[in-house]
Structure formats: structure tokens, C-alpha cells
Amino acid sequence: KAGVTQTPRYLIKTRGQQVTLSCSPISGHRSVSWYQQTPGQGLQFLFEYFSETQRNKGNFPGRFSGRQFSNSRSEMNVSTLELGDSALYLCASSPRGPGPGQETQYFGPGTRLLVL
Amino acid sequence: EDQVTQSPEALRLQEGESSSLNCSYTVSGLRGLFWYRQDPGKGPEFLFTLYSAGEEKEKERLKATLTKKESFLHITAPKPEDSATYLCVVRNYGGSQGNLIFGKGTKLSVKP
């Protein structure tokens, strides 16, 4: 099975712009979660989508939004970019079905965003 | 408050020098504990899932164990390619699907 894929892998934007990141989960996985990782804060949870519905949301401002499509692919959008948004953005997918092992998350390679 | 604490923050080993990484957790209810390995600039790579005290999982030079308060990741005869940051993550029973609590990680360096 192919792993989680994220596009683009690298991105440079300027303050005030907006950005859209894309994530394709492992085939058959219905849950997609997004994380922000910075050296100072570590991994921080942004939100989780399951069957096109947002199930959980982290403590991030409304500038951060996401959605999930019927094929489980997900996008996240950050509007009005700030310097502090520079980070590695990670997407993770999981089956989220019944039974053991269904909650394990598998991460993609990440999108490195640099805001100038 | 649910919390995951990993120790030490950094560990330097000589090749072949076995050691253990610790993950202590306090959660209202443990739904699962996960170990990941992360190389710089890359996404975390899944290693193990543990669900109940007494459970053990092994993969090559790595062995993960779980008690009611902590988990250990034992590394036997490490090699330089084992150098990475090891993350411990716990899912509790909060919310509709449980919440994930991340440890800060242990950065392991193995010198030849």
C-alpha cells in the first residue's frame, strides 16, 4: 500500500498570503489529522476529519481551517499568514474502524512552510 | 490534566551500548500508547502500539513495554542508523474519539 502523501513538500510564502496544503491518506483510511511541528512547541494537533466531518479541533486560531472530501483526501488552509506559521505541517491517517490497530496514525512526510 | 513525559530529553550512546527510553503518562483512561521514530525534517514513522499493562512488542533491535504508569523503549546493541528522535504518544478516552497527548521526544544519537 502506498503511504500518506502530502503536497507540496516545500513552500515559501510572504506574510498576509494564504496557503492550501493537500494530504492523500492511505487507501481505505477514513480519518485524517493535521499537525503543526516547530522546534520550540513540538507536535501540536490542529484538527481531525472523519467521513468529511471535523471530529476534533486543537487550540489554533480560525485562520487555520480544513476540509475532507468524499475520497478521504484532505486539505488544510491557512489565511493571512504570519511569520510564526513557519513550520512543518504533518498529515496523518488512520482506519478508525472497530478492532485493534484501527487507531494507529500513519504520518506523511510533511510540508515545510516558510513564511517571509 | 493528562500528561506525557519522556526522559531523557537527549541520549548519546556508543554503538552496541544498550539502553532504555522512558515515557511516563498520567491520563484519565488509556486507549492506546504509540511509539514513533522521527528523522530530521521527516514525518514520524510508526513503530509500536500498546494497549494494556504487561503488553510487549518487538521489532529488530527495539522492544516496547507497557505498565500502568509508563512505557519503555529498549534499544539493544544500537547502530548509528538508530539515531533519531523517538516520540511517545498516548490516546485517552476524552471527547468522542479520544484525544492524543504527545511527549516532547527523546533525541537519540548513536556514535560508531
CSV table of C-alpha atoms in Angstrom, one decimal:
chain,number,residue,atom,x,y,z
A,1,LYS,CA,0.0,0.0,0.0
A,2,ALA,CA,1.2,3.5,-0.7
A,3,GLY,CA,1.8,5.7,2.3
A,4,VAL,CA,0.4,9.0,3.2
A,5,THR,CA,1.3,11.6,0.6
A,6,GLN,CA,1.4,15.4,1.1
A,7,THR,CA,1.8,18.2,-1.5
A,8,PRO,CA,3.6,20.4,-1.9
A,9,ARG,CA,6.7,19.3,0.1
A,10,TYR,CA,8.1,22.8,0.4
A,11,LEU,CA,6.5,26.2,0.2
A,12,ILE,CA,7.7,29.7,0.6
A,13,LYS,CA,5.1,32.5,1.2
A,14,THR,CA,5.1,36.0,2.5
A,15,ARG,CA,3.1,37.5,5.4
A,16,GLY,CA,-0.5,38.1,4.7
A,17,GLN,CA,-0.8,35.5,1.9
A,18,GLN,CA,-2.8,32.3,2.2
A,19,VAL,CA,-1.8,28.7,1.6
A,20,THR,CA,-3.5,25.4,0.9
A,21,LEU,CA,-1.8,22.1,1.7
A,22,SER,CA,-3.0,18.7,0.5
A,23,CYS,CA,-3.0,15.3,2.0
A,24,SER,CA,-3.9,11.9,0.5
A,25,PRO,CA,-4.4,9.2,3.1
A,26,ILE,CA,-3.5,5.5,2.9
A,27,SER,CA,-6.1,3.7,0.8
A,28,GLY,CA,-9.0,2.7,3.0
A,29,HIS,CA,-8.2,5.1,5.8
A,30,ARG,CA,-11.1,7.3,6.7
A,31,SER,CA,-9.6,9.6,9.3
A,32,VAL,CA,-7.1,12.4,8.5
A,33,SER,CA,-5.5,14.5,11.2
A,34,TRP,CA,-3.3,17.6,10.8
A,35,TYR,CA,-0.4,18.7,13.0
A,36,GLN,CA,2.0,21.6,13.2
A,37,GLN,CA,5.5,20.9,14.3
A,38,THR,CA,8.0,23.5,15.3
A,39,PRO,CA,11.3,23.1,17.2
A,40,GLY,CA,10.0,25.1,20.2
A,41,GLN,CA,6.5,23.6,20.6
A,42,GLY,CA,6.9,20.1,19.2
A,43,LEU,CA,3.9,18.4,17.6
A,44,GLN,CA,0.6,20.3,18.0
A,45,PHE,CA,-2.7,19.0,17.0
A,46,LEU,CA,-4.7,21.1,14.5
A,47,PHE,CA,-7.8,19.1,13.6
A,48,GLU,CA,-9.1,15.7,12.7
A,49,TYR,CA,-11.6,14.8,10.0
A,50,PHE,CA,-13.6,11.6,9.6
A,51,SER,CA,-16.0,10.9,6.9
A,52,GLU,CA,-15.9,14.5,5.8
A,53,THR,CA,-16.8,15.8,9.3
A,54,GLN,CA,-14.4,17.6,11.6
A,55,ARG,CA,-14.3,15.4,14.8
A,56,ASN,CA,-11.7,17.2,16.9
A,57,LYS,CA,-10.1,20.6,16.8
A,58,GLY,CA,-6.9,21.8,18.5
A,59,ASN,CA,-6.3,25.2,20.0
A,60,PHE,CA,-5.4,27.2,16.9
A,61,PRO,CA,-6.9,30.4,15.6
A,62,GLY,CA,-9.7,30.5,13.0
A,63,ARG,CA,-7.1,31.3,10.3
A,64,PHE,CA,-6.4,27.6,10.2
A,65,SER,CA,-9.2,25.6,8.5
A,66,GLY,CA,-9.5,22.3,6.8
A,67,ARG,CA,-11.9,20.0,4.9
A,68,GLN,CA,-12.1,16.4,3.8
A,69,PHE,CA,-13.5,15.2,0.6
A,70,SER,CA,-15.6,12.1,-0.1
A,71,ASN,CA,-12.5,10.1,-1.2
A,72,SER,CA,-10.9,10.9,2.2
A,73,ARG,CA,-8.4,13.3,0.8
A,74,SER,CA,-8.0,16.4,2.9
A,75,GLU,CA,-6.8,20.0,2.5
A,76,MET,CA,-5.9,22.5,5.1
A,77,ASN,CA,-5.8,26.2,4.6
A,78,VAL,CA,-4.0,29.0,6.4
A,79,SER,CA,-5.1,32.5,5.7
A,80,THR,CA,-3.4,35.8,6.5
A,81,LEU,CA,0.0,34.0,7.1
A,82,GLU,CA,2.2,35.2,10.0
A,83,LEU,CA,5.9,34.6,10.5
A,84,GLY,CA,5.1,32.3,13.3
A,85,ASP,CA,3.2,30.0,11.0
A,86,SER,CA,6.6,28.7,9.6
A,87,ALA,CA,6.6,25.1,10.5
A,88,LEU,CA,6.5,21.5,9.3
A,89,TYR,CA,2.8,20.6,8.7
A,90,LEU,CA,2.1,16.9,9.1
A,91,CYS,CA,-0.8,14.9,8.0
A,92,ALA,CA,-1.7,11.5,9.5
A,93,SER,CA,-4.3,8.9,8.5
A,94,SER,CA,-5.8,6.0,10.4
A,95,PRO,CA,-8.5,3.5,9.6
A,96,ARG,CA,-10.6,4.5,12.7
A,97,GLY,CA,-12.7,1.3,12.4
A,98,PRO,CA,-13.5,-1.2,15.1
A,99,GLY,CA,-10.9,-3.6,16.3
A,100,PRO,CA,-7.3,-3.3,17.5
A,101,GLY,CA,-4.8,-1.3,15.5
A,102,GLN,CA,-7.6,0.9,13.9
A,103,GLU,CA,-6.5,4.0,15.8
A,104,THR,CA,-2.8,3.9,14.9
A,105,GLN,CA,-1.9,7.0,12.9
A,106,TYR,CA,0.5,6.9,10.0
A,107,PHE,CA,2.2,10.1,9.1
A,108,GLY,CA,3.1,11.6,5.8
A,109,PRO,CA,6.4,13.3,5.0
A,110,GLY,CA,5.1,16.8,5.8
A,111,THR,CA,5.0,20.1,4.1
A,112,ARG,CA,7.7,22.5,5.1
A,113,LEU,CA,6.2,26.1,5.1
A,114,LEU,CA,8.4,29.1,5.3
A,115,VAL,CA,6.8,32.5,5.8
A,116,LEU,CA,8.9,35.5,5.0
B,1,GLU,CA,-4.6,17.1,33.4
B,2,ASP,CA,-3.5,14.4,31.0
B,3,GLN,CA,0.3,14.4,30.5
B,4,VAL,CA,3.0,12.5,28.8
B,5,THR,CA,6.6,13.0,29.9
B,6,GLN,CA,9.6,11.5,28.1
B,7,SER,CA,13.1,11.1,29.5
B,8,PRO,CA,15.8,11.7,29.0
B,9,GLU,CA,15.4,14.6,26.5
B,10,ALA,CA,18.6,13.5,24.8
B,11,LEU,CA,20.7,10.3,24.9
B,12,ARG,CA,24.1,9.6,23.5
B,13,LEU,CA,25.2,6.0,23.1
B,14,GLN,CA,28.2,4.2,21.7
B,15,GLU,CA,27.4,1.7,19.0
B,16,GLY,CA,26.4,-1.6,20.8
B,17,GLU,CA,25.6,0.1,24.1
B,18,SER,CA,22.1,-0.9,25.1
B,19,SER,CA,19.8,1.4,26.9
B,20,SER,CA,16.1,2.4,27.5
B,21,LEU,CA,13.9,5.4,26.8
B,22,ASN,CA,11.1,6.2,29.3
B,23,CYS,CA,7.6,7.5,28.7
B,24,SER,CA,5.6,8.3,31.8
B,25,TYR,CA,1.9,9.1,31.4
B,26,THR,CA,-1.0,10.3,33.5
B,27,VAL,CA,-4.3,10.0,31.7
B,28,SER,CA,-7.9,9.6,32.8
B,29,GLY,CA,-8.1,6.4,30.8
B,30,LEU,CA,-5.5,4.8,28.4
B,31,ARG,CA,-6.9,4.0,25.0
B,32,GLY,CA,-3.6,3.3,23.4
B,33,LEU,CA,0.1,4.2,23.6
B,34,PHE,CA,2.1,4.7,20.4
B,35,TRP,CA,5.9,4.9,19.7
B,36,TYR,CA,7.2,6.7,16.7
B,37,ARG,CA,10.6,7.4,15.3
B,38,GLN,CA,11.3,10.7,13.6
B,39,ASP,CA,14.3,11.7,11.5
B,40,PRO,CA,15.0,15.4,11.0
B,41,GLY,CA,12.7,17.1,8.5
B,42,LYS,CA,10.6,14.0,8.0
B,43,GLY,CA,7.3,12.7,9.3
B,44,PRO,CA,7.1,10.3,12.3
B,45,GLU,CA,7.4,6.7,11.4
B,46,PHE,CA,5.2,4.3,13.3
B,47,LEU,CA,6.9,1.7,15.5
B,48,PHE,CA,4.5,0.2,18.0
B,49,THR,CA,1.0,0.3,19.5
B,50,LEU,CA,0.5,-0.9,23.1
B,51,TYR,CA,-3.0,-1.2,24.7
B,52,SER,CA,-2.7,-2.8,28.1
B,53,ALA,CA,-0.2,-3.2,31.0
B,54,GLY,CA,2.1,-6.2,30.5
B,55,GLU,CA,2.0,-5.9,26.8
B,56,GLU,CA,5.3,-6.1,24.8
B,57,LYS,CA,6.1,-5.6,21.2
B,58,GLU,CA,9.5,-6.2,19.4
B,59,LYS,CA,10.9,-5.1,16.1
B,60,GLU,CA,14.6,-5.7,15.2
B,61,ARG,CA,16.7,-4.0,18.0
B,62,LEU,CA,13.7,-2.3,19.6
B,63,LYS,CA,11.3,-3.6,22.3
B,64,ALA,CA,8.5,-1.6,23.8
B,65,THR,CA,6.9,-2.5,27.1
B,66,LEU,CA,3.9,-1.0,29.0
B,67,THR,CA,2.9,-0.7,32.6
B,68,LYS,CA,0.0,1.2,34.2
B,69,LYS,CA,2.1,4.3,34.6
B,70,GLU,CA,4.9,4.2,32.0
B,71,SER,CA,6.3,2.6,28.8
B,72,PHE,CA,9.9,1.8,28.0
B,73,LEU,CA,11.5,1.6,24.6
B,74,HIS,CA,14.5,-0.7,25.0
B,75,ILE,CA,17.2,-0.5,22.4
B,76,THR,CA,19.6,-3.5,22.2
B,77,ALA,CA,23.0,-3.1,20.6
B,78,PRO,CA,22.1,0.1,18.8
B,79,LYS,CA,23.7,1.1,15.5
B,80,PRO,CA,24.3,4.6,14.1
B,81,GLU,CA,21.2,4.3,11.9
B,82,ASP,CA,19.1,4.1,15.0
B,83,SER,CA,19.9,7.8,15.6
B,84,ALA,CA,16.6,9.7,15.6
B,85,THR,CA,14.0,11.3,17.9
B,86,TYR,CA,11.7,8.8,19.5
B,87,LEU,CA,8.2,10.1,20.2
B,88,CYS,CA,5.7,8.6,22.7
B,89,VAL,CA,2.0,9.4,22.1
B,90,VAL,CA,-1.0,8.5,24.3
B,91,ARG,CA,-4.6,8.4,23.3
B,92,ASN,CA,-7.1,8.8,26.1
B,93,TYR,CA,-10.9,8.4,26.3
B,94,GLY,CA,-11.7,12.1,26.2
B,95,GLY,CA,-14.0,13.5,23.6
B,96,SER,CA,-15.9,11.5,21.0
B,97,GLN,CA,-12.8,9.7,19.7
B,98,GLY,CA,-10.2,10.2,22.3
B,99,ASN,CA,-7.5,12.8,22.4
B,100,LEU,CA,-3.9,12.4,21.6
B,101,ILE,CA,-1.3,13.6,24.0
B,102,PHE,CA,2.3,13.9,22.6
B,103,GLY,CA,5.5,13.7,24.5
B,104,LYS,CA,8.3,16.0,23.6
B,105,GLY,CA,10.5,13.2,22.4
B,106,THR,CA,13.9,11.7,23.2
B,107,LYS,CA,16.7,12.5,20.8
B,108,LEU,CA,19.0,9.5,20.4
B,109,SER,CA,22.5,9.7,19.0
B,110,VAL,CA,24.4,6.6,18.4
B,111,LYS,CA,28.1,7.0,17.7
B,112,PRO,CA,30.2,4.4,15.8
